[in-house]
Amino acid sequence: MGALSAQRAQDGGTDDRGGGRALTALLTVAMALSMLQLFLLGVLGPRLMDDLDVSATVLGLTTTIGFGTAAVLSPVGGRVVDRIGPRRALVALPLITAVALALIASAPGAGLLLAAVALGGLPQALANPATNKAILAVVPPARRGATTGLKQSGVQLGAFAAGLPLAALAASVGWRGAVWAAAGLAVLVAGWAARVLPPDPPPPTTAGPARFLPRGHVAWLAVFSLFLGSGIASVNTYVTLFGDERLDLGPTAAGALVAVLGVAGIAGRIGWSKAARPDRAHWLPGGLALGSVGAALLLAASVHAMPLAWVAAVAVGVFAVSGNAVSMVLVMQRAAPGRAGQDSALVAAGFFAGFAVGPPLFGPLAEAGHYGAGWLLVAAEFTVAAGVAYAWAMRDGRIAAGTTS
């Protein structure tokens, strides 16, 4: 597909030739790379803490800095993607990721580690707007929900990669060697993106006013994503440490909790995104948030019954991490022409802000060994997300009823 068809398709057109398996696979891997550092730092946390002599609170601070940077940059990143096109953004994303991972792998202490994590927030800011723009440009409307679910499952593919193959590699070559391997993979993906993606259309000569604050349904989804992301980030960052320190699973087996969460998240994101038809999609975020509450309560109970931790990891994947995929389906269903990148970025900014806030709230509890209280805090965050989602769904239903009456 050439630039002409991409221009014709911008934010609402279709082109079957560009919607094949290669594109979907690339978008899925791009999403995996955009957040891989989060999962690596969580899974490799026990080894990293020993080697760099950092505390559990500092480990949580890495998540705060990375996602705080992503939250701040997301509104600008969405505007940039709308102007430069998805191909350029999806080539830049893995290259920046590779640099950030290389800096993490070579960090002598907490200072460079935190700076590298901040740089890693930039690919996160580009990922959702760039991949959503690519889908809107080349995938027919009937297939967009399924394709969105598949590419959003890439985040959980990153969790799986960090939790099993990269954790196993770290056991044999050290955590630095595993991170260097991930950096090399990112460079290869950049070359793949340059070959697979069609040329971007010329930059638009005119553009609507930039919005840096969400409005309407975007604002509701951003607030929902804030509380959902806060709970998910705490699980991602501390579940391995919890399994190692409190459940006595050992670093490798505890890392497998993240892998299990990742596999369940892949299935959940694909399944729920397919189910997010326009007539009922607005009800799904609330239901998924309620399921997430149950998952957090299972984690709290696993202090007394260790096997529940594995059930909880599955439930977090099926419910909590699927909520973000459904949010992106809703954004794409409702985005005005030319605004898909910005709207996606504003919702993602809420999600990333939650990732920045959640671990610092959980960190002191983990430092004191109060993991049960920490999981109850996560359950409370998911409860607020459910309340926001249901309030918006009822409001949205009333507006739709008034429009059609």
Coordinates of C-alpha atoms in Angstrom, one line a residue:
M1 CA 0.0 0.0 0.0
G2 CA 1.4 3.4 -0.9
A3 CA 1.1 6.9 0.4
L4 CA -2.0 7.7 -1.7
S5 CA -4.0 4.9 -0.1
A6 CA -2.8 5.8 3.3
Q7 CA -3.9 9.4 2.8
R8 CA -7.3 8.2 1.6
A9 CA -7.7 6.0 4.6
Q10 CA -6.6 8.5 7.3
D11 CA -8.7 8.1 10.5
G12 CA -11.5 6.2 9.0
G13 CA -10.7 4.7 5.6
T14 CA -10.0 1.1 4.9
D15 CA -7.5 -0.8 2.8
D16 CA -7.7 -4.6 2.9
R17 CA -4.2 -5.0 1.4
G18 CA -2.6 -3.4 4.5
G19 CA -4.6 -5.2 7.1
G20 CA -2.8 -8.6 7.0
R21 CA -1.1 -10.7 9.5
A22 CA 2.3 -9.0 9.1
L23 CA 0.9 -5.6 10.2
T24 CA -1.0 -7.1 13.1
A25 CA 2.1 -8.9 14.3
L26 CA 4.2 -5.8 14.0
L27 CA 1.8 -3.7 16.0
T28 CA 1.6 -6.4 18.7
V29 CA 5.4 -6.5 19.1
A30 CA 5.5 -2.7 19.1
M31 CA 3.1 -2.6 22.0
A32 CA 5.1 -5.3 23.8
L33 CA 8.3 -3.3 23.4
S34 CA 6.8 0.0 24.6
M35 CA 6.2 -1.4 28.1
L36 CA 8.8 -4.1 28.3
Q37 CA 11.0 -2.1 30.7
L38 CA 8.2 -2.1 33.2
F39 CA 7.9 -5.9 33.2
L40 CA 11.6 -6.4 33.2
L41 CA 12.1 -4.2 36.2
G42 CA 9.3 -6.0 38.1
V43 CA 10.5 -9.5 37.2
L44 CA 14.2 -8.8 37.7
G45 CA 13.5 -6.7 40.8
P46 CA 15.0 -9.1 43.4
R47 CA 18.2 -9.5 41.4
L48 CA 18.4 -5.8 40.5
M49 CA 17.9 -4.7 44.1
D50 CA 20.8 -6.9 45.3
D51 CA 23.2 -5.8 42.5
L52 CA 22.4 -2.1 42.6
D53 CA 21.6 -1.9 46.4
V54 CA 18.3 -0.2 45.9
S55 CA 15.2 -0.6 48.1
A56 CA 11.7 -1.7 47.2
T57 CA 10.6 1.9 47.3
V58 CA 13.2 2.9 44.7
L59 CA 12.0 -0.1 42.6
G60 CA 8.5 1.4 42.7
L61 CA 10.0 4.8 41.9
T62 CA 11.2 3.5 38.5
T63 CA 7.6 2.8 37.5
T64 CA 6.6 6.2 38.7
I65 CA 9.2 8.1 36.7
G66 CA 8.7 6.0 33.6
F67 CA 5.0 6.4 33.5
G68 CA 5.0 9.9 34.8
T69 CA 7.1 10.8 31.8
A70 CA 4.7 8.9 29.5
A71 CA 1.7 10.7 31.0
V72 CA 3.2 14.1 30.5
L73 CA 4.3 13.4 27.0
S74 CA 1.2 11.5 25.8
P75 CA -0.9 14.6 24.7
V76 CA 2.1 16.0 22.7
G77 CA 2.9 12.5 21.4
G78 CA -0.6 12.0 20.1
R79 CA -0.4 15.4 18.3
V80 CA 3.0 14.4 16.8
V81 CA 1.7 11.1 15.5
D82 CA -1.3 12.8 13.9
R83 CA 1.1 15.0 12.0
I84 CA 4.1 12.7 11.1
G85 CA 2.1 9.5 10.6
P86 CA 2.3 6.0 12.1
R87 CA 5.2 4.6 10.1
R88 CA 7.8 7.2 11.3
A89 CA 6.5 6.9 14.9
L90 CA 6.6 3.1 14.8
V91 CA 10.2 3.1 13.6
A92 CA 11.3 5.6 16.2
L93 CA 9.5 3.7 19.1
P94 CA 11.7 0.6 19.1
L95 CA 14.9 2.6 18.5
I96 CA 14.2 4.7 21.6
T97 CA 13.3 1.6 23.5
A98 CA 16.6 0.0 22.6
V99 CA 18.6 3.1 23.9
A100 CA 16.6 3.1 27.2
L101 CA 17.2 -0.7 27.7
A102 CA 20.9 -0.3 26.9
L103 CA 21.2 2.4 29.6
I104 CA 19.4 0.2 32.1
A105 CA 21.7 -2.7 31.3
S106 CA 24.8 -0.5 31.9
A107 CA 23.5 1.4 34.9
P108 CA 26.0 1.4 37.8
G109 CA 23.4 2.6 40.3
A110 CA 20.0 4.2 40.9
G111 CA 20.8 7.5 39.1
L112 CA 21.4 6.3 35.6
L113 CA 18.7 3.6 36.1
L114 CA 16.0 6.3 36.8
A115 CA 17.2 8.5 33.9
A116 CA 17.0 5.5 31.5
V117 CA 13.5 4.7 32.8
A118 CA 12.4 8.3 32.1
L119 CA 13.6 8.0 28.5
G120 CA 11.6 4.8 28.3
G121 CA 8.5 6.8 28.9
L122 CA 8.7 8.3 25.4
P123 CA 7.9 5.0 23.5
Q124 CA 5.0 4.5 25.8
A125 CA 3.6 7.9 24.9
L126 CA 3.9 7.0 21.2
A127 CA 2.6 3.4 21.2
N128 CA -1.2 3.8 21.5
P129 CA -1.7 6.7 19.1
A130 CA 0.7 5.3 16.5
T131 CA -0.8 1.8 16.5
N132 CA -4.4 3.0 16.6
K133 CA -3.7 5.3 13.7
A134 CA -2.2 2.4 11.7
I135 CA -5.3 0.4 12.4
L136 CA -7.7 3.1 11.4
A137 CA -5.7 3.7 8.2
V138 CA -5.6 0.2 6.9
V139 CA -8.0 -2.2 8.7
P140 CA -11.7 -2.4 7.7
P141 CA -14.1 -1.3 10.5
A142 CA -15.5 -4.9 10.9
R143 CA -12.0 -6.1 11.9
R144 CA -10.8 -3.2 14.0
G145 CA -12.0 -4.6 17.3
A146 CA -10.3 -7.9 16.9
T147 CA -7.1 -6.3 15.5
T148 CA -7.1 -3.8 18.5
G149 CA -7.4 -6.6 20.9
L150 CA -4.5 -8.5 19.3
K151 CA -2.2 -5.5 19.3
Q152 CA -3.1 -4.5 22.8
S153 CA -2.3 -8.0 23.9
G154 CA 1.2 -7.2 22.9
V155 CA 1.6 -5.5 26.3
Q156 CA 0.9 -8.8 27.9
L157 CA 3.2 -10.6 25.4
G158 CA 5.9 -8.3 26.9
A159 CA 4.9 -9.5 30.4
F160 CA 5.2 -13.1 29.2
A161 CA 8.6 -12.5 27.6
A162 CA 9.9 -10.8 30.8
G163 CA 8.4 -13.5 33.1
L164 CA 9.7 -16.6 31.4
P165 CA 12.3 -16.4 28.6
L166 CA 14.1 -13.3 29.8
A167 CA 13.8 -14.3 33.5
A168 CA 15.3 -17.7 32.5
L169 CA 18.1 -15.9 30.6
A170 CA 18.8 -13.7 33.6
A171 CA 19.2 -16.8 35.7
S172 CA 22.1 -18.0 33.4
V173 CA 23.7 -14.8 32.1
G174 CA 22.6 -12.3 34.8
W175 CA 20.0 -9.6 34.7
R176 CA 22.2 -7.2 32.7
G177 CA 22.7 -9.8 29.9
A178 CA 18.9 -10.3 29.7
V179 CA 18.3 -6.6 29.3
W180 CA 21.0 -6.3 26.7
A181 CA 19.2 -9.1 24.7
A182 CA 16.0 -7.2 24.9
A183 CA 17.7 -4.0 23.6
G184 CA 19.1 -6.0 20.6
L185 CA 15.6 -7.3 19.9
A186 CA 14.2 -3.8 19.8
V187 CA 16.7 -2.7 17.1
L188 CA 15.6 -5.6 15.0
V189 CA 12.0 -4.6 15.3
A190 CA 12.8 -1.1 14.1
G191 CA 14.2 -2.6 10.9
W192 CA 11.1 -4.7 10.6
A193 CA 8.8 -1.7 10.9
A194 CA 10.7 0.2 8.3
R195 CA 10.2 -2.7 5.8
V196 CA 6.6 -3.7 6.6
L197 CA 4.8 -0.3 7.0
P198 CA 3.7 1.7 4.0
P199 CA 5.0 5.3 3.5
D200 CA 3.3 7.9 5.6
P201 CA 1.1 10.4 3.8
P202 CA 2.3 14.0 3.5
P203 CA 1.8 16.1 6.7
P204 CA -1.6 17.7 6.8
T205 CA -1.6 21.4 5.7
T206 CA -4.3 22.3 8.2
A207 CA -5.1 20.8 11.5
G208 CA -7.7 21.4 14.2
P209 CA -6.7 22.9 17.5
A210 CA -4.6 20.8 19.8
R211 CA -6.3 19.5 23.0
F212 CA -4.2 18.8 26.0
L213 CA -7.1 18.1 28.3
P214 CA -9.7 15.4 27.6
R215 CA -13.3 16.2 27.1
G216 CA -16.6 14.2 26.9
H217 CA -16.2 10.4 26.7
V218 CA -12.4 10.8 26.5
A219 CA -12.4 12.5 29.9
W220 CA -14.4 9.7 31.5
L221 CA -12.2 7.0 29.9
A222 CA -9.1 8.9 31.1
V223 CA -10.3 9.0 34.7
F224 CA -11.3 5.3 34.5
S225 CA -7.9 4.5 33.1
L226 CA -6.2 6.5 35.9
F227 CA -7.6 4.2 38.7
L228 CA -7.3 1.0 36.6
G229 CA -3.7 1.8 35.8
S230 CA -2.9 2.5 39.4
G231 CA -3.9 -0.9 40.5
I232 CA -2.4 -2.8 37.5
A233 CA 1.0 -1.0 38.0
S234 CA 1.1 -2.1 41.7
V235 CA 0.5 -5.7 40.7
N236 CA 3.1 -5.6 37.8
T237 CA 5.7 -4.0 40.0
Y238 CA 5.3 -5.9 43.2
V239 CA 3.7 -9.3 42.5
T240 CA 7.1 -10.9 41.9
L241 CA 8.6 -9.5 45.0
F242 CA 5.5 -10.6 46.9
G243 CA 5.9 -14.1 45.6
D244 CA 9.5 -14.2 46.5
E245 CA 9.5 -12.6 49.9
R246 CA 6.0 -13.6 51.3
L247 CA 5.1 -16.7 49.4
D248 CA 8.6 -18.2 49.3
L249 CA 8.4 -19.1 45.6
G250 CA 11.9 -18.0 44.8
P251 CA 12.8 -15.4 42.1
T252 CA 12.2 -17.5 39.0
A253 CA 8.9 -19.1 40.1
A254 CA 7.7 -15.7 41.4
G255 CA 8.6 -14.2 38.0
A256 CA 6.3 -16.8 36.4
L257 CA 3.4 -15.1 38.2
V258 CA 3.9 -12.2 35.7
A259 CA 4.1 -14.7 32.8
V260 CA 0.8 -16.2 33.9
L261 CA -0.8 -12.8 34.1
G262 CA 0.6 -12.0 30.7
V263 CA -0.9 -15.1 29.0
A264 CA -4.3 -14.5 30.6
G265 CA -4.1 -10.8 29.6
I266 CA -3.5 -11.8 26.0
A267 CA -6.6 -14.0 25.9
G268 CA -8.7 -11.4 27.8
R269 CA -7.7 -8.5 25.6
I270 CA -8.5 -10.4 22.4
G271 CA -11.8 -11.8 23.7
W272 CA -13.1 -8.6 25.3
S273 CA -12.1 -6.4 22.4
K274 CA -14.0 -8.7 20.0
A275 CA -17.0 -8.5 22.3
A276 CA -16.9 -4.7 22.4
R277 CA -19.5 -4.0 19.8
P278 CA -20.7 -0.4 19.5
D279 CA -24.1 -1.1 21.0
R280 CA -22.7 -2.5 24.3
A281 CA -19.0 -1.6 24.5
H282 CA -19.7 1.2 27.0
W283 CA -20.8 -1.3 29.6
L284 CA -17.7 -3.4 29.5
P285 CA -15.2 -1.3 31.4
G286 CA -17.3 -1.3 34.6
G287 CA -17.7 -5.1 34.5
L288 CA -14.0 -5.6 33.9
A289 CA -13.2 -3.3 36.8
L290 CA -15.5 -5.3 39.1
G291 CA -13.7 -8.5 38.1
S292 CA -10.5 -6.8 38.9
V293 CA -11.6 -6.1 42.4
G294 CA -12.1 -9.9 42.9
A295 CA -8.6 -10.5 41.6
A296 CA -7.1 -8.1 44.1
L297 CA -9.0 -9.7 47.0
L298 CA -7.6 -13.1 45.9
L299 CA -4.1 -11.7 46.1
A300 CA -4.8 -10.5 49.6
A301 CA -6.1 -14.0 50.5
S302 CA -3.1 -15.7 49.0
V303 CA -1.1 -14.7 52.0
H304 CA -3.0 -17.5 53.8
A305 CA -3.5 -19.8 50.8
M306 CA -0.6 -19.6 48.4
P307 CA -2.3 -21.3 45.3
L308 CA -4.8 -18.4 45.2
A309 CA -1.9 -16.2 43.9
W310 CA -1.9 -18.1 40.6
V311 CA -5.7 -17.8 40.3
A312 CA -5.4 -14.1 41.1
A313 CA -2.7 -13.6 38.4
V314 CA -5.1 -15.2 35.8
A315 CA -7.9 -12.9 37.0
V316 CA -5.8 -9.8 36.9
G317 CA -5.0 -10.6 33.3
V318 CA -8.5 -11.5 32.2
F319 CA -10.2 -8.5 33.8
A320 CA -7.8 -5.7 34.8
V321 CA -5.4 -5.6 31.9
S322 CA -8.3 -6.1 29.4
G323 CA -9.9 -2.9 30.5
N324 CA -7.3 -0.8 28.7
A325 CA -7.9 -2.6 25.4
V326 CA -11.6 -2.0 25.6
S327 CA -11.0 1.7 26.3
M328 CA -8.9 1.9 23.1
V329 CA -11.7 0.2 21.1
L330 CA -14.1 2.8 22.5
V331 CA -11.8 5.6 21.5
M332 CA -11.5 4.4 18.0
Q333 CA -15.2 3.8 17.6
R334 CA -15.9 7.4 18.6
A335 CA -12.9 9.4 17.4
A336 CA -13.6 12.3 15.1
P337 CA -11.7 12.4 11.8
G338 CA -8.1 13.4 12.3
R339 CA -8.3 13.1 16.1
A340 CA -7.7 9.4 16.7
G341 CA -4.0 9.9 17.7
Q342 CA -4.8 12.8 20.2
D343 CA -7.8 11.0 21.7
S344 CA -5.9 7.8 22.1
A345 CA -3.0 9.7 23.7
L346 CA -5.3 11.5 26.2
V347 CA -6.8 8.3 27.4
A348 CA -3.4 6.7 27.6
A349 CA -2.2 9.7 29.6
G350 CA -4.7 8.8 32.3
F351 CA -3.6 5.2 32.2
F352 CA 0.1 6.1 32.5
A353 CA -0.6 8.6 35.3
G354 CA -2.2 5.7 37.2
F355 CA 1.0 3.7 36.6
A356 CA 3.0 6.6 38.0
V357 CA 0.8 6.9 41.1
G358 CA 0.1 3.3 42.1
P359 CA 3.5 1.9 43.0
P360 CA 4.6 4.8 45.3
L361 CA 1.4 4.2 47.3
F362 CA 2.0 0.5 47.4
G363 CA 5.8 0.8 48.0
P364 CA 5.8 1.7 51.7
L365 CA 3.4 -1.2 52.4
A366 CA 5.7 -3.6 50.6
E367 CA 8.7 -2.2 52.5
A368 CA 7.0 -2.9 55.8
G369 CA 5.9 -6.4 54.6
H370 CA 2.2 -5.4 54.7
Y371 CA 1.3 -7.0 51.3
G372 CA -2.2 -7.9 52.4
A373 CA -3.0 -4.2 53.0
G374 CA -1.4 -3.4 49.7
W375 CA -3.7 -5.7 47.8
L376 CA -6.7 -4.2 49.6
L377 CA -5.5 -0.8 48.4
V378 CA -5.4 -2.2 44.9
A379 CA -8.9 -3.5 45.3
A380 CA -10.1 0.0 46.4
E381 CA -8.5 1.5 43.3
F382 CA -10.3 -0.9 41.0
T383 CA -13.6 -0.2 42.9
V384 CA -13.3 3.5 42.1
A385 CA -12.5 2.6 38.4
A386 CA -15.7 0.5 38.3
G387 CA -17.8 3.4 39.8
V388 CA -16.5 5.9 37.2
A389 CA -17.1 3.4 34.4
Y390 CA -20.7 2.7 35.4
A391 CA -21.5 6.3 36.0
W392 CA -20.3 7.1 32.4
A393 CA -22.1 4.2 30.9
M394 CA -25.4 5.2 32.4
R395 CA -24.9 8.8 31.3
D396 CA -23.9 7.7 27.8
G397 CA -27.0 5.5 27.6
R398 CA -29.3 8.4 28.6
I399 CA -27.6 10.7 26.0
A400 CA -28.1 8.0 23.3
A401 CA -31.7 7.5 24.3
G402 CA -32.4 11.2 24.1
T403 CA -30.7 11.4 20.7
T404 CA -32.8 8.6 19.2
S405 CA -36.2 9.5 20.8

